[in-house]
Amino acid sequence: APPRWRREKLTTFFEYFDSDVSNLVDVATPAVEGSSDALYTFGRNTYGYEGHSFVVKARQKRVNHQPFEFTLDVTSDKAQKSVVKVFLGPKIDENGPLLKLRDNYQNIFFELDHYVVDLVAGANHLKRSSEEFACSTNDQTTYYQLYKKLFDATNSDYNFPLTSFLGQCGFPCVALTFCPLGKKGGPTYQFFFAVYPIHAPEVTQFSTSDPAVSCGVGSGSRYVDALPLGYSLERPVLHDYYFKVGNFKFHDVTVYHKEGTTNVV
């Protein structure tokens, strides 16, 4: 049966973001004996001034979005391993007319997520959070944060975590890249969901590489299945009604914008 979608509204907002630009500032001085700054004595003297380490940050505004979730209700005729893909694109163009899929199949939709699920025979409720999207990643860990974690792991019982959240591969999870800037009244966009039986790749995804270390280039295990990248929007769409099938679903969504900056310091 066609997947049904339940979701929360999408909301964007502006926030201040601090970038570590210490590497752009050259204030290196000769080593100072007897410094009380633990990081300085540990070896971070490239950014030390008179025996004290410091961090230089640049602050700017950026667009972000509130985390959201959706639930797909999928009915399967049998138990099977399947792939779920999620795309987002505009509903209308800048002049108001509806965008035709056959004219904009590759231009208007952006792939947000893809993942493997084990469907059971009958009803399935697939809940997914925007914080789990496979095509996005958290903000890059700054040099100072990495240095501090290394210092703590060397001088205490702290265990340095090596996880995929370090941002080795993927688009930043802020709205600037995958959730469009909303408006007070809320422009209309559309989600496109595709659920289909998995076409297993020759090498299971991540079986020969660690996503916490690299993007897996050259490993042969980068992709979720053996179908073309961007399936099922990777080929010309001759008629929109070709996509009116049981395992595809288009759903309108409104993106609102919250005025003001949320984290003024």
Tab-separated table of C-alpha atoms in Angstrom:
chain	number	residue	atom	x	y	z
A	1	ALA	CA	0.000	0.000	0.000
A	2	PRO	CA	1.212	3.588	-0.553
A	3	PRO	CA	3.204	4.939	2.400
A	4	ARG	CA	1.270	7.456	4.500
A	5	TRP	CA	3.151	10.256	6.213
A	6	ARG	CA	2.700	11.935	9.579
A	7	ARG	CA	4.993	14.761	10.549
A	8	GLU	CA	5.600	17.871	12.609
A	9	LYS	CA	5.822	21.294	10.965
A	10	LEU	CA	9.173	22.560	9.699
A	11	THR	CA	10.537	25.769	11.234
A	12	THR	CA	13.709	27.706	10.419
A	13	PHE	CA	15.436	30.431	12.440
A	14	PHE	CA	18.628	32.497	12.512
A	15	GLU	CA	21.364	31.803	15.030
A	16	TYR	CA	24.882	33.029	15.736
A	17	PHE	CA	27.673	30.592	14.965
A	18	ASP	CA	31.280	30.909	16.158
A	19	SER	CA	34.074	29.641	13.905
A	20	ASP	CA	37.503	28.910	15.363
A	21	VAL	CA	39.954	31.018	13.320
A	22	SER	CA	42.951	30.660	15.638
A	23	ASN	CA	45.008	29.256	12.760
A	24	LEU	CA	44.672	32.617	10.982
A	25	VAL	CA	46.359	34.523	13.815
A	26	ASP	CA	50.119	34.313	14.205
A	27	VAL	CA	51.159	35.470	17.669
A	28	ALA	CA	53.689	32.750	18.455
A	29	THR	CA	56.179	33.752	21.133
A	30	PRO	CA	59.154	31.974	22.710
A	31	ALA	CA	58.254	29.267	25.206
A	32	VAL	CA	57.597	30.511	28.728
A	33	GLU	CA	58.977	28.451	31.599
A	34	GLY	CA	56.655	27.697	34.505
A	35	SER	CA	53.369	28.501	32.717
A	36	SER	CA	50.260	27.600	34.727
A	37	ASP	CA	48.214	26.943	31.573
A	38	ALA	CA	47.928	23.149	31.239
A	39	LEU	CA	47.206	23.258	27.501
A	40	TYR	CA	50.190	25.520	26.915
A	41	THR	CA	52.574	23.242	28.782
A	42	PHE	CA	51.057	20.237	26.984
A	43	GLY	CA	52.388	21.652	23.731
A	44	ARG	CA	49.830	24.113	22.411
A	45	ASN	CA	52.376	26.918	22.311
A	46	THR	CA	51.706	27.824	18.671
A	47	TYR	CA	48.707	29.762	19.959
A	48	GLY	CA	50.226	30.834	23.232
A	49	TYR	CA	50.786	34.397	24.356
A	50	GLU	CA	53.026	35.045	27.364
A	51	GLY	CA	52.467	31.493	28.578
A	52	HIS	CA	48.689	31.352	28.061
A	53	SER	CA	46.789	29.542	25.314
A	54	PHE	CA	43.817	31.240	23.696
A	55	VAL	CA	41.169	30.803	21.005
A	56	VAL	CA	40.188	33.365	18.357
A	57	LYS	CA	36.621	33.075	17.056
A	58	ALA	CA	34.685	34.761	14.247
A	59	ARG	CA	30.938	35.132	14.785
A	60	GLN	CA	28.353	35.227	12.013
A	61	LYS	CA	24.670	34.542	11.487
A	62	ARG	CA	23.466	31.376	9.811
A	63	VAL	CA	20.150	29.674	9.110
A	64	ASN	CA	19.240	26.623	11.154
A	65	HIS	CA	16.094	24.564	11.637
A	66	GLN	CA	14.293	22.979	14.533
A	67	PRO	CA	14.699	19.176	14.549
A	68	PHE	CA	11.691	17.367	13.134
A	69	GLU	CA	10.407	13.824	12.829
A	70	PHE	CA	8.168	11.987	10.420
A	71	THR	CA	6.425	8.620	10.490
A	72	LEU	CA	5.741	6.553	7.386
A	73	ASP	CA	2.914	4.022	7.590
A	74	VAL	CA	3.806	1.259	5.138
A	75	THR	CA	1.828	-1.901	4.413
A	76	SER	CA	3.892	-4.807	3.089
A	77	ASP	CA	2.571	-8.052	1.612
A	78	LYS	CA	5.479	-10.003	3.120
A	79	ALA	CA	8.488	-9.686	5.404
A	80	GLN	CA	11.374	-8.183	3.447
A	81	LYS	CA	14.412	-5.938	3.711
A	82	SER	CA	13.762	-2.609	1.989
A	83	VAL	CA	15.252	0.831	1.380
A	84	VAL	CA	13.583	4.123	2.301
A	85	LYS	CA	14.631	7.282	0.453
A	86	VAL	CA	13.546	10.823	1.317
A	87	PHE	CA	13.753	13.837	-1.019
A	88	LEU	CA	12.696	17.478	-0.565
A	89	GLY	CA	11.888	20.036	-3.252
A	90	PRO	CA	9.766	23.140	-3.964
A	91	LYS	CA	6.129	22.862	-4.969
A	92	ILE	CA	5.919	26.034	-7.089
A	93	ASP	CA	8.440	28.206	-8.913
A	94	GLU	CA	9.268	31.861	-8.212
A	95	ASN	CA	6.350	33.038	-10.376
A	96	GLY	CA	3.680	30.870	-8.763
A	97	PRO	CA	2.922	28.010	-11.220
A	98	LEU	CA	3.241	24.416	-10.071
A	99	LEU	CA	6.522	22.760	-10.991
A	100	LYS	CA	6.110	19.752	-13.248
A	101	LEU	CA	8.134	16.715	-12.242
A	102	ARG	CA	8.903	15.835	-15.856
A	103	ASP	CA	10.566	19.237	-16.367
A	104	ASN	CA	12.443	19.452	-13.071
A	105	TYR	CA	13.027	15.897	-11.857
A	106	GLN	CA	16.750	16.519	-11.193
A	107	ASN	CA	16.686	20.260	-10.524
A	108	ILE	CA	14.161	20.614	-7.726
A	109	PHE	CA	14.626	17.575	-5.474
A	110	PHE	CA	17.463	17.088	-3.011
A	111	GLU	CA	18.067	13.711	-1.365
A	112	LEU	CA	17.909	14.071	2.422
A	113	ASP	CA	18.067	10.517	3.643
A	114	HIS	CA	18.303	6.836	2.754
A	115	TYR	CA	18.310	3.852	5.072
A	116	VAL	CA	17.554	0.126	5.221
A	117	VAL	CA	14.530	-1.233	7.107
A	118	ASP	CA	13.222	-4.717	7.847
A	119	LEU	CA	9.539	-4.665	6.935
A	120	VAL	CA	7.160	-7.190	8.455
A	121	ALA	CA	4.100	-8.579	6.725
A	122	GLY	CA	1.243	-6.158	7.316
A	123	ALA	CA	1.453	-2.695	8.885
A	124	ASN	CA	4.811	-0.985	9.526
A	125	HIS	CA	5.336	2.362	11.260
A	126	LEU	CA	8.690	3.845	10.253
A	127	LYS	CA	9.676	6.755	12.492
A	128	ARG	CA	12.685	8.857	11.543
A	129	SER	CA	14.284	12.004	12.972
A	130	SER	CA	16.059	14.705	10.970
A	131	GLU	CA	19.030	14.175	13.300
A	132	GLU	CA	19.402	10.649	11.859
A	133	PHE	CA	19.569	11.649	8.188
A	134	ALA	CA	22.309	9.759	6.362
A	135	CYS	CA	23.178	12.648	4.025
A	136	SER	CA	23.952	15.161	6.778
A	137	THR	CA	26.465	15.519	9.571
A	138	ASN	CA	27.049	17.644	12.642
A	139	ASP	CA	29.278	20.713	12.720
A	140	GLN	CA	32.967	20.032	12.322
A	141	THR	CA	34.863	19.617	15.573
A	142	THR	CA	37.234	22.568	15.908
A	143	TYR	CA	40.988	22.202	16.262
A	144	TYR	CA	40.864	23.476	19.842
A	145	GLN	CA	38.125	20.993	20.802
A	146	LEU	CA	40.126	18.116	19.311
A	147	TYR	CA	43.259	19.302	21.102
A	148	LYS	CA	41.375	19.565	24.402
A	149	LYS	CA	39.940	16.050	24.015
A	150	LEU	CA	43.415	14.699	23.223
A	151	PHE	CA	44.790	16.472	26.287
A	152	ASP	CA	42.054	15.015	28.516
A	153	ALA	CA	42.531	11.510	27.089
A	154	THR	CA	46.281	11.740	27.743
A	155	ASN	CA	46.077	13.114	31.265
A	156	SER	CA	42.933	11.486	32.681
A	157	ASP	CA	40.592	8.505	32.369
A	158	TYR	CA	38.646	10.247	29.593
A	159	ASN	CA	38.092	8.001	26.541
A	160	PHE	CA	38.352	9.851	23.246
A	161	PRO	CA	35.145	9.037	21.268
A	162	LEU	CA	35.598	8.143	17.619
A	163	THR	CA	32.145	8.261	16.055
A	164	SER	CA	30.505	9.141	12.753
A	165	PHE	CA	29.275	12.377	14.353
A	166	LEU	CA	32.731	13.868	13.902
A	167	GLY	CA	31.594	14.996	10.470
A	168	GLN	CA	33.876	13.119	8.083
A	169	CYS	CA	31.342	12.964	5.256
A	170	GLY	CA	28.009	14.651	4.600
A	171	PHE	CA	26.347	18.031	4.308
A	172	PRO	CA	26.118	20.197	7.447
A	173	CYS	CA	22.831	19.463	9.189
A	174	VAL	CA	21.891	23.154	9.447
A	175	ALA	CA	19.084	24.500	7.285
A	176	LEU	CA	21.430	26.348	4.938
A	177	THR	CA	22.035	23.102	3.072
A	178	PHE	CA	18.937	20.938	3.169
A	179	CYS	CA	16.001	22.719	4.816
A	180	PRO	CA	15.017	25.860	2.840
A	181	LEU	CA	14.558	29.199	4.582
A	182	GLY	CA	10.927	29.523	5.571
A	183	LYS	CA	8.680	32.565	5.672
A	184	LYS	CA	6.226	33.921	8.194
A	185	GLY	CA	3.292	32.629	6.163
A	186	GLY	CA	5.125	29.459	5.187
A	187	PRO	CA	6.009	28.588	1.550
A	188	THR	CA	4.911	25.161	0.329
A	189	TYR	CA	7.469	22.473	-0.446
A	190	GLN	CA	7.014	18.770	-1.049
A	191	PHE	CA	8.577	15.615	0.284
A	192	PHE	CA	9.027	12.634	-1.979
A	193	PHE	CA	9.245	9.228	-0.289
A	194	ALA	CA	10.260	6.004	-2.015
A	195	VAL	CA	10.125	2.560	-0.387
A	196	TYR	CA	11.353	-0.418	-2.399
A	197	PRO	CA	12.927	-3.879	-1.895
A	198	ILE	CA	16.670	-3.615	-1.452
A	199	HIS	CA	18.976	-4.458	-4.337
A	200	ALA	CA	21.897	-5.614	-2.240
A	201	PRO	CA	25.299	-4.225	-3.272
A	202	GLU	CA	28.189	-6.594	-3.913
A	203	VAL	CA	29.863	-5.296	-0.750
A	204	THR	CA	27.673	-4.517	2.267
A	205	GLN	CA	27.667	-0.832	3.184
A	206	PHE	CA	30.393	0.119	5.731
A	207	SER	CA	31.662	-3.479	5.879
A	208	THR	CA	35.124	-2.477	4.639
A	209	SER	CA	35.326	1.100	5.921
A	210	ASP	CA	34.523	3.062	9.064
A	211	PRO	CA	32.333	6.168	8.495
A	212	ALA	CA	33.928	7.723	11.590
A	213	VAL	CA	37.301	7.707	9.835
A	214	SER	CA	36.555	8.401	6.158
A	215	CYS	CA	33.853	8.642	3.487
A	216	GLY	CA	34.817	5.189	2.247
A	217	VAL	CA	36.223	6.269	-1.129
A	218	GLY	CA	37.819	3.209	-2.729
A	219	SER	CA	36.369	0.799	-0.154
A	220	GLY	CA	33.579	-0.496	-2.394
A	221	SER	CA	31.101	-0.217	0.494
A	222	ARG	CA	29.912	3.386	0.329
A	223	TYR	CA	26.361	2.883	-0.919
A	224	VAL	CA	23.148	1.614	0.604
A	225	ASP	CA	22.204	-0.490	-2.446
A	226	ALA	CA	23.252	-1.338	-6.004
A	227	LEU	CA	20.837	1.038	-7.746
A	228	PRO	CA	22.052	4.276	-9.400
A	229	LEU	CA	22.866	7.282	-7.243
A	230	GLY	CA	19.735	9.400	-6.780
A	231	TYR	CA	17.306	6.598	-7.695
A	232	SER	CA	14.468	6.999	-8.541
A	233	LEU	CA	14.978	10.551	-9.798
A	234	GLU	CA	18.198	9.849	-11.685
A	235	ARG	CA	16.529	9.407	-15.099
A	236	PRO	CA	14.172	11.487	-17.285
A	237	VAL	CA	10.522	11.479	-16.209
A	238	LEU	CA	8.367	11.340	-19.348
A	239	HIS	CA	5.061	11.650	-17.491
A	240	ASP	CA	4.268	12.624	-13.909
A	241	TYR	CA	1.754	9.782	-13.598
A	242	TYR	CA	4.610	7.275	-13.824
A	243	PHE	CA	5.277	8.162	-10.178
A	244	LYS	CA	1.718	7.492	-9.027
A	245	VAL	CA	2.560	3.986	-7.856
A	246	GLY	CA	2.076	2.161	-4.589
A	247	ASN	CA	5.562	2.583	-3.143
A	248	PHE	CA	6.018	6.304	-3.985
A	249	LYS	CA	4.457	9.184	-2.076
A	250	PHE	CA	4.488	12.976	-2.552
A	251	HIS	CA	3.405	15.092	0.393
A	252	ASP	CA	3.138	18.871	0.751
A	253	VAL	CA	4.842	20.529	3.707
A	254	THR	CA	4.928	24.147	4.891
A	255	VAL	CA	8.198	25.693	6.088
A	256	TYR	CA	7.747	28.498	8.611
A	257	HIS	CA	10.341	30.980	9.834
A	258	LYS	CA	10.773	32.152	13.416
A	259	GLU	CA	11.813	35.796	13.627
A	260	GLY	CA	14.748	36.923	15.747
A	261	THR	CA	18.045	35.299	16.661
A	262	THR	CA	17.813	32.490	19.173
A	263	ASN	CA	21.229	32.534	20.844
A	264	VAL	CA	22.282	36.163	21.252
A	265	VAL	CA	25.170	36.377	23.740
